[in-house]
C-alpha cells in the first residue's frame, strides 16, 4: 500500500503554509511535521532521533527552517524601533552582523528570541522563533509614531548544519564562505542571484544558514546542495532534540514563554543595564536584576528507561517540595541518561542538586541539576 503523504493530513492552505522546499522533503519521506510561525517544520524522516543525532554530529544535514520567518524593519527609524524592542545593546552593531536578541514587553516578559540581522543602517531582519512579532512591531511603530516599513519578505532560510557544512556550502557558493565568521553574514551568489549566507544555526555542530530570497529558486537551491553533498553523506534533517538539549539551546514556547524574563532564561549576557540605553521593559528588567531572578533555566539529567516525550511540563521535587519543572526531555545515547531542560526555583537551582520527577507516569525517577551545555 502506498503511504499517504503526511502533509495531506495537515490541510496546508494559505494560512498554514508549506515551504519552497516541501516537495523535496515529501519525496525524501518526511514522517513528522511541527508548526512554527504558521509554517510547517519538517521534523523526521523515518529514522530515529538518535540516528539523526549521530548523523548531525558526523556529517552534514539540510534543514528546512523556512518557519524562521523574517520580520523586516526598514526606514529612517528602523534602528530606533529595533533597539526599543530589545534590552541587548545594538548601538555598536555592524552591517553584516547577526545578534541573538531577547525581545521583551513592558513587564520584561519574553516576546521572542530572534536572531537580528543588520542588513544596512536602516534595514534589519528579525529571524523569529514561534510568536507573532510582526504584529507587536507594527503596534509599537504606530504607538511610538516611528517612520518604518514592517513586512514579512519572501525569505525562507535553509540551514546547512554539521561538521561538513562548510565544505558543502563552499562547493555551491564558493570559497568565500570560509571568511564568514561566527554570527556574521555575506551576500554570495547562487546561480547569479545574490543571497545572504550566515555562519549560524540552531545546533552546536557548526554550519550556515542560507536566506533564500525568492521562493521560485527553492528547489534549485535544494537540488544544488543535495547533488554537491552526495559524497559527504548529506541527509535531510531538522533541529535535533537531543543535540539541542545537550547544547542548552532554548526554544520559545517550550523553555521560554511570556511568563519568563531574560534573567530566568539565562539570557543576561544579552541584556544591557547601562542607564543610557532605552528600551521597552527597561525599568521592569532593572528591578528584576536588582532583586535577582527567583528561578532560572538549568540542565537536568535523570535515570531510568528512556523517558516518553515531554509534551507539556513535568514538575521537579526536592524532598516532596516543588523545585521547578522540566519543559523538554529525551534520552541521550552519548551521555547514557535522560537529559532535560528545566526551570529551577532558586532554593534548588545549584549544580549537583538532587531532584526527583515523574515523567507523566507512576515511576519515580532520581536526577540532578547540571550545567549547560552538557
Ligand atoms: N537561526 C535563525 N533564526 C532563528 C533561529 C536560528 N530563529 C528562531 C530560533 N532559532 C531562535 N533561537 C536561537 C537560540 C540560540 C541561537 C540562535 C537562535 C544561537 N546562540 C548563540 C549561542 O548560544 O552560542 C550565540 C549568539 C550570539 O552570540 O549572539 O546560536 O537558529 N536564523
Coordinates of C-alpha atoms and ligand atoms in Angstrom, one line a residue:
X1 CA 0.0 0.0 0.0
X2 CA 1.3 3.4 -0.9
X3 CA 1.8 5.6 2.1
X4 CA -0.2 8.8 2.2
X5 CA 2.0 11.9 2.3
X6 CA 1.9 13.2 6.0
X7 CA 1.3 16.7 4.8
X8 CA -2.0 15.8 3.2
X9 CA -3.3 15.3 6.8
X10 CA -2.3 18.8 7.8
X11 CA -4.6 20.5 5.2
X12 CA -2.0 23.0 4.1
X13 CA -3.5 26.3 3.0
X14 CA -2.6 29.9 2.6
X15 CA -3.0 30.2 6.4
X16 CA -1.0 27.0 7.3
X17 CA 1.9 27.3 5.0
X18 CA 4.2 24.8 3.2
X19 CA 7.6 26.0 2.1
X20 CA 9.6 26.3 -1.2
X21 CA 11.4 23.1 -0.2
X22 CA 8.4 21.0 0.7
X23 CA 8.2 18.9 -2.5
X24 CA 11.8 17.6 -1.9
X25 CA 11.1 16.8 1.7
X26 CA 8.0 14.9 0.8
X27 CA 9.9 13.0 -1.8
X28 CA 12.6 12.1 0.8
X29 CA 9.9 10.6 3.0
X30 CA 9.3 13.2 5.8
X31 CA 7.4 11.4 8.6
X32 CA 6.7 14.3 11.1
X33 CA 6.0 18.0 11.0
X34 CA 5.8 20.6 13.6
X35 CA 4.2 24.0 13.0
X36 CA 6.1 27.2 13.8
X37 CA 5.0 30.7 12.7
X38 CA 2.1 29.2 10.8
X39 CA 4.6 27.3 8.7
X40 CA 5.5 23.6 8.5
X41 CA 8.8 22.5 10.1
X42 CA 9.8 19.0 8.9
X43 CA 11.0 17.1 12.0
X44 CA 11.5 13.5 11.0
X45 CA 12.4 11.3 8.0
X46 CA 11.6 7.8 9.3
X47 CA 14.9 7.5 11.2
X48 CA 15.1 7.7 14.9
X49 CA 16.1 11.0 16.7
X50 CA 19.2 9.1 17.8
X51 CA 20.2 8.2 14.3
X52 CA 19.6 11.8 13.2
X53 CA 21.7 13.0 16.2
X54 CA 24.8 10.9 15.3
X55 CA 24.5 11.8 11.7
X56 CA 24.4 15.5 12.5
X57 CA 27.5 15.2 14.7
X58 CA 29.4 13.4 11.9
X59 CA 28.2 14.6 8.5
X60 CA 26.0 17.4 7.1
X61 CA 22.3 17.9 7.0
X62 CA 19.9 20.3 5.1
X63 CA 17.2 21.7 7.4
X64 CA 14.1 23.3 6.0
X65 CA 13.8 26.1 8.6
X66 CA 11.6 28.3 6.4
X67 CA 9.5 28.7 9.6
X68 CA 12.2 31.1 10.9
X69 CA 10.3 33.9 9.2
X70 CA 11.8 37.3 8.8
X71 CA 10.2 40.4 10.2
X72 CA 11.7 43.1 8.1
X73 CA 12.1 46.6 9.6
X74 CA 13.2 49.3 7.2
X75 CA 13.3 53.1 7.1
X76 CA 14.7 56.1 8.9
X77 CA 13.5 54.9 12.4
X78 CA 14.4 51.2 11.9
X79 CA 17.4 51.3 14.3
X80 CA 15.3 53.1 16.9
X81 CA 12.4 50.6 16.7
X82 CA 14.8 47.5 16.9
X83 CA 16.5 49.0 19.9
X84 CA 13.2 49.7 21.6
X85 CA 12.3 46.0 21.2
X86 CA 15.4 44.5 22.9
X87 CA 17.5 45.0 26.1
X88 CA 20.5 44.0 24.1
X89 CA 22.7 46.9 23.2
X90 CA 22.5 47.2 19.4
X91 CA 24.2 50.6 19.2
X92 CA 27.6 49.3 18.1
X93 CA 26.2 46.5 15.8
X94 CA 27.8 46.4 12.4
X95 CA 26.2 45.8 9.0
X96 CA 26.9 42.1 8.3
X97 CA 26.4 41.1 11.9
X98 CA 23.9 38.7 13.4
X99 CA 22.8 39.2 17.1
X100 CA 20.8 36.9 19.2
X101 CA 18.3 39.4 20.8
X102 CA 15.8 38.7 23.5
X103 CA 12.6 40.8 22.8
X104 CA 10.7 41.8 25.9
X105 CA 7.4 43.5 26.8
X106 CA 6.8 46.3 29.4
X107 CA 6.9 43.7 32.2
X108 CA 10.2 42.3 30.8
X109 CA 8.3 39.2 29.7
X110 CA 9.8 37.5 26.7
X111 CA 8.0 38.1 23.4
X112 CA 10.5 36.2 21.3
X113 CA 14.2 35.4 21.0
X114 CA 15.1 36.0 17.3
X115 CA 18.4 36.4 15.5
X116 CA 18.8 40.0 14.3
X117 CA 20.5 40.6 11.0
X118 CA 21.7 44.1 10.3
X119 CA 21.5 44.5 6.5
X120 CA 22.1 48.2 6.4
X121 CA 22.0 51.2 8.9
X122 CA 18.2 51.5 8.1
X123 CA 17.4 47.9 7.3
X124 CA 17.0 44.9 9.7
X125 CA 15.6 41.4 9.7
X126 CA 14.4 39.7 12.9
X127 CA 14.6 36.0 12.2
X128 CA 12.0 34.9 14.7
X129 CA 11.0 32.0 16.9
X130 CA 7.4 31.0 17.3
X131 CA 5.3 34.1 18.1
X132 CA 3.7 36.9 16.0
X133 CA 6.4 39.5 16.3
X134 CA 5.3 41.4 13.2
X135 CA 2.1 42.5 14.9
X136 CA 4.0 43.6 18.0
X137 CA 6.4 45.6 15.9
X138 CA 3.6 47.2 13.9
X139 CA 1.8 48.2 17.2
X140 CA 5.0 49.7 18.6
X141 CA 5.8 51.6 15.4
X142 CA 2.3 53.2 15.4
X143 CA 2.3 53.9 19.1
X144 CA 5.8 55.4 19.0
X145 CA 5.0 57.3 15.8
X146 CA 8.0 55.9 14.0
X147 CA 8.8 56.1 10.3
X148 CA 9.4 52.5 9.4
X149 CA 8.0 49.9 7.0
X150 CA 7.4 46.4 8.5
X151 CA 6.8 43.4 6.4
X152 CA 7.4 39.7 6.1
X153 CA 9.5 39.3 2.9
X154 CA 9.7 36.2 0.7
X155 CA 12.7 34.7 2.6
X156 CA 12.9 31.0 3.6
X157 CA 16.0 30.0 5.5
X158 CA 17.7 26.7 4.7
X159 CA 20.1 25.6 7.4
X160 CA 23.2 23.5 6.5
X161 CA 24.5 22.0 9.7
X162 CA 27.2 19.6 10.8
X163 CA 31.0 19.3 10.6
X164 CA 31.0 19.0 6.8
X165 CA 28.7 22.1 6.3
X166 CA 31.5 24.4 5.3
X167 CA 32.8 22.0 2.7
X168 CA 29.3 21.6 1.2
X169 CA 28.5 25.3 1.2
X170 CA 31.8 26.1 -0.5
X171 CA 31.0 23.8 -3.3
X172 CA 27.8 25.8 -4.1
X173 CA 28.7 29.3 -3.0
X174 CA 32.5 29.4 -3.5
X175 CA 35.5 29.5 -1.1
X176 CA 34.5 33.0 0.2
X177 CA 32.3 31.2 2.8
X178 CA 35.4 30.3 4.8
X179 CA 35.9 34.1 5.5
X180 CA 32.5 34.4 7.2
X181 CA 33.0 34.5 10.9
X182 CA 30.5 33.1 13.5
X183 CA 27.3 35.1 13.6
X184 CA 28.3 37.2 10.6
X185 CA 26.9 37.0 7.1
X186 CA 27.9 37.8 3.5
X187 CA 26.0 38.3 0.3
X188 CA 27.1 35.4 -2.0
X189 CA 25.7 34.4 -5.4
X190 CA 23.7 31.3 -6.2
X191 CA 23.2 30.9 -10.0
X192 CA 23.8 34.7 -10.3
X193 CA 21.3 35.6 -7.6
X194 CA 22.7 37.4 -4.5
X195 CA 21.7 35.7 -1.3
X196 CA 22.6 36.1 2.4
X197 CA 24.7 33.3 3.9
X198 CA 25.4 33.4 7.6
X199 CA 27.5 31.2 9.8
X200 CA 24.8 30.4 12.3
X201 CA 22.2 27.8 13.1
X202 CA 20.2 26.0 15.8
X203 CA 22.8 23.4 16.6
X204 CA 26.2 23.2 18.3
X205 CA 27.8 21.3 15.4
X206 CA 28.7 24.4 13.3
X207 CA 27.1 25.4 10.0
X208 CA 25.5 28.0 7.9
X209 CA 22.1 29.4 7.1
X210 CA 21.1 30.5 3.6
X211 CA 18.4 33.1 3.4
X212 CA 16.7 32.1 0.2
X213 CA 15.1 35.3 -1.1
X214 CA 12.9 34.0 -3.9
X215 CA 10.6 31.0 -3.4
X216 CA 10.9 30.1 -7.0
X217 CA 14.6 29.3 -6.5
X218 CA 14.0 26.9 -3.6
X219 CA 14.0 23.7 -5.4
X220 CA 17.1 24.5 -7.5
X221 CA 18.9 25.6 -4.3
X222 CA 18.0 22.4 -2.6
X223 CA 19.0 20.3 -5.6
X224 CA 22.3 22.0 -5.9
X225 CA 23.2 21.3 -2.3
X226 CA 21.9 17.8 -2.5
X227 CA 23.9 17.0 -5.6
X228 CA 27.1 18.6 -4.2
X229 CA 26.7 16.7 -0.9
X230 CA 26.3 13.2 -2.3
X231 CA 29.8 12.1 -1.3
X232 CA 29.6 13.9 2.1
X233 CA 26.6 11.7 3.2
X234 CA 24.2 14.7 3.1
X235 CA 20.8 14.0 4.6
X236 CA 17.6 15.9 5.3
X237 CA 17.4 16.9 9.0
X238 CA 15.9 19.3 11.5
X239 CA 16.7 20.8 14.8
X240 CA 17.6 17.7 16.8
X241 CA 16.0 17.4 20.3
X242 CA 19.0 15.5 21.8
X243 CA 21.5 17.9 20.4
X244 CA 19.5 21.0 21.4
X245 CA 19.0 19.9 25.0
X246 CA 22.7 18.9 25.4
X247 CA 23.7 22.2 23.8
X248 CA 21.4 24.2 26.0
X249 CA 19.6 25.9 23.1
X250 CA 16.3 27.2 24.3
X251 CA 13.0 27.0 22.4
X252 CA 10.4 29.8 22.6
X253 CA 7.1 28.3 23.6
X254 CA 8.9 25.5 25.4
X255 CA 11.6 26.7 27.8
X256 CA 10.7 30.3 27.2
X257 CA 7.3 32.0 27.5
X258 CA 6.0 35.5 28.1
X259 CA 5.8 34.4 31.8
X260 CA 9.6 34.4 31.8
X261 CA 12.1 37.2 31.8
X262 CA 15.6 37.1 30.2
X263 CA 17.4 36.6 33.5
X264 CA 15.3 33.5 34.2
X265 CA 16.3 32.2 30.8
X266 CA 20.0 32.7 31.4
X267 CA 20.0 35.5 28.7
X268 CA 21.6 38.1 31.0
X269 CA 24.6 38.2 28.7
X270 CA 22.3 39.6 26.0
X271 CA 21.0 42.4 28.3
X272 CA 22.4 45.9 28.8
X273 CA 21.9 47.6 32.2
X274 CA 23.6 50.8 31.2
X275 CA 21.2 53.6 32.2
X276 CA 21.8 55.5 29.0
X277 CA 20.1 52.7 26.8
X278 CA 16.3 53.0 26.4
X279 CA 14.0 50.1 25.5
X280 CA 10.6 48.8 26.4
X281 CA 10.6 46.9 29.7
X282 CA 13.8 48.7 30.9
X283 CA 12.5 49.6 34.4
X284 CA 11.0 46.2 34.9
X285 CA 14.2 44.4 33.8
X286 CA 16.3 46.6 36.1
X287 CA 14.0 45.8 39.0
X288 CA 14.4 42.1 38.3
X289 CA 18.1 42.5 38.1
X290 CA 18.3 44.3 41.4
X291 CA 16.0 41.7 43.2
X292 CA 17.6 38.8 41.4
X293 CA 15.6 36.2 39.4
X294 CA 13.6 33.7 41.5
X295 CA 14.0 30.8 39.1
X296 CA 16.4 30.0 36.2
X297 CA 16.9 27.6 33.4
X298 CA 19.2 24.6 34.1
X299 CA 20.1 21.3 32.7
X300 CA 18.6 18.2 34.4
X301 CA 19.7 14.6 34.0
X302 CA 17.8 11.7 35.3
X303 CA 17.9 7.9 35.2
X304 CA 15.6 5.0 34.4
X305 CA 14.5 3.9 30.9
X306 CA 14.4 6.3 28.0
X307 CA 11.7 8.8 29.0
X308 CA 8.5 9.4 27.0
X309 CA 8.2 12.7 25.0
X310 CA 7.5 15.6 27.3
X311 CA 4.5 17.2 25.7
X312 CA 3.8 19.8 28.4
X313 CA 5.9 20.1 31.6
X314 CA 6.9 17.7 34.4
X315 CA 7.2 19.0 37.9
X316 CA 10.5 18.5 39.8
X317 CA 10.7 17.8 43.5
X318 CA 13.2 18.1 46.3
X319 CA 12.1 16.3 49.5
X320 CA 8.5 16.5 48.3
X321 CA 8.7 20.3 47.7
X322 CA 8.1 21.8 44.3
X323 CA 11.6 22.6 42.9
X324 CA 10.7 23.6 39.3
X325 CA 9.6 22.0 36.0
X326 CA 11.1 20.3 33.0
X327 CA 9.9 21.5 29.6
X328 CA 11.9 19.3 27.2
X329 CA 13.4 15.8 27.9
X330 CA 14.9 13.0 25.9
X331 CA 17.3 10.1 26.1
X332 CA 20.9 10.9 25.3
X333 CA 22.7 8.0 23.8
X334 CA 26.1 9.8 24.3
X335 CA 25.6 10.6 28.0
X336 CA 23.7 7.4 28.6
X337 CA 20.9 9.0 30.6
X338 CA 17.8 11.2 30.1
X339 CA 18.7 14.8 29.5
X340 CA 16.3 17.7 30.0
X341 CA 15.9 21.5 30.2
X342 CA 14.0 22.9 33.1
X343 CA 13.2 26.0 35.1
X344 CA 14.5 25.5 38.7
X345 CA 13.4 27.5 41.7
X346 CA 16.2 29.5 43.4
X347 CA 16.4 27.3 46.5
X348 CA 17.1 24.2 44.3
X349 CA 19.0 25.5 41.3
X350 CA 22.6 24.8 42.4
X351 CA 24.5 22.5 40.1
X352 CA 24.5 19.0 41.6
X353 CA 21.2 19.4 43.4
X354 CA 19.4 16.0 43.6
X355 CA 15.8 16.1 42.3
X356 CA 13.0 13.6 41.7
X357 CA 10.4 13.6 38.9
X358 CA 7.6 11.7 37.4
X359 CA 7.6 11.6 33.5
X360 CA 3.8 11.6 33.3
X361 CA 3.7 8.0 34.7
X362 CA 3.9 6.3 38.1
X363 CA 7.7 5.8 38.1
X364 CA 9.6 8.0 40.4
X365 CA 13.0 8.9 38.9
X366 CA 16.1 10.3 40.5
X367 CA 18.1 13.0 38.8
X368 CA 20.2 16.1 39.4
X369 CA 20.7 19.6 38.2
X370 CA 23.6 20.1 35.8
X371 CA 25.4 22.9 34.0
X372 CA 24.6 23.9 30.4
X373 CA 25.8 23.0 27.8
X374 CA 26.1 19.4 29.0
Ligands
LIG1 N1 18.5 30.8 13.2 C1 17.8 31.8 12.7 N2 16.6 32.2 13.3 C2 16.2 31.6 14.4 C3 16.9 30.5 15.0 C4 18.1 30.1 14.4 N3 15.0 31.9 14.9 C5 14.4 31.1 16.0 C6 15.4 30.5 16.9 N4 16.5 29.9 16.1 C7 16.0 31.5 17.9 N5 16.8 30.9 18.9 C8 18.1 30.9 18.9 C9 18.8 30.4 20.0 C10 20.2 30.4 20.0 C11 20.9 30.8 18.9 C12 20.2 31.2 17.8 C13 18.9 31.2 17.8 C14 22.4 30.9 19.0 N6 23.1 31.5 20.0 C15 24.5 31.6 20.1 C16 25.0 30.7 21.3 O1 24.2 30.4 22.1 O2 26.2 30.4 21.3 C17 25.0 32.9 20.4 C18 24.6 34.1 19.7 C19 25.4 35.4 20.0 O3 26.5 35.4 20.4 O4 24.7 36.4 19.7 O5 23.0 30.5 18.0 O6 18.8 29.2 14.8 N7 18.2 32.4 11.6

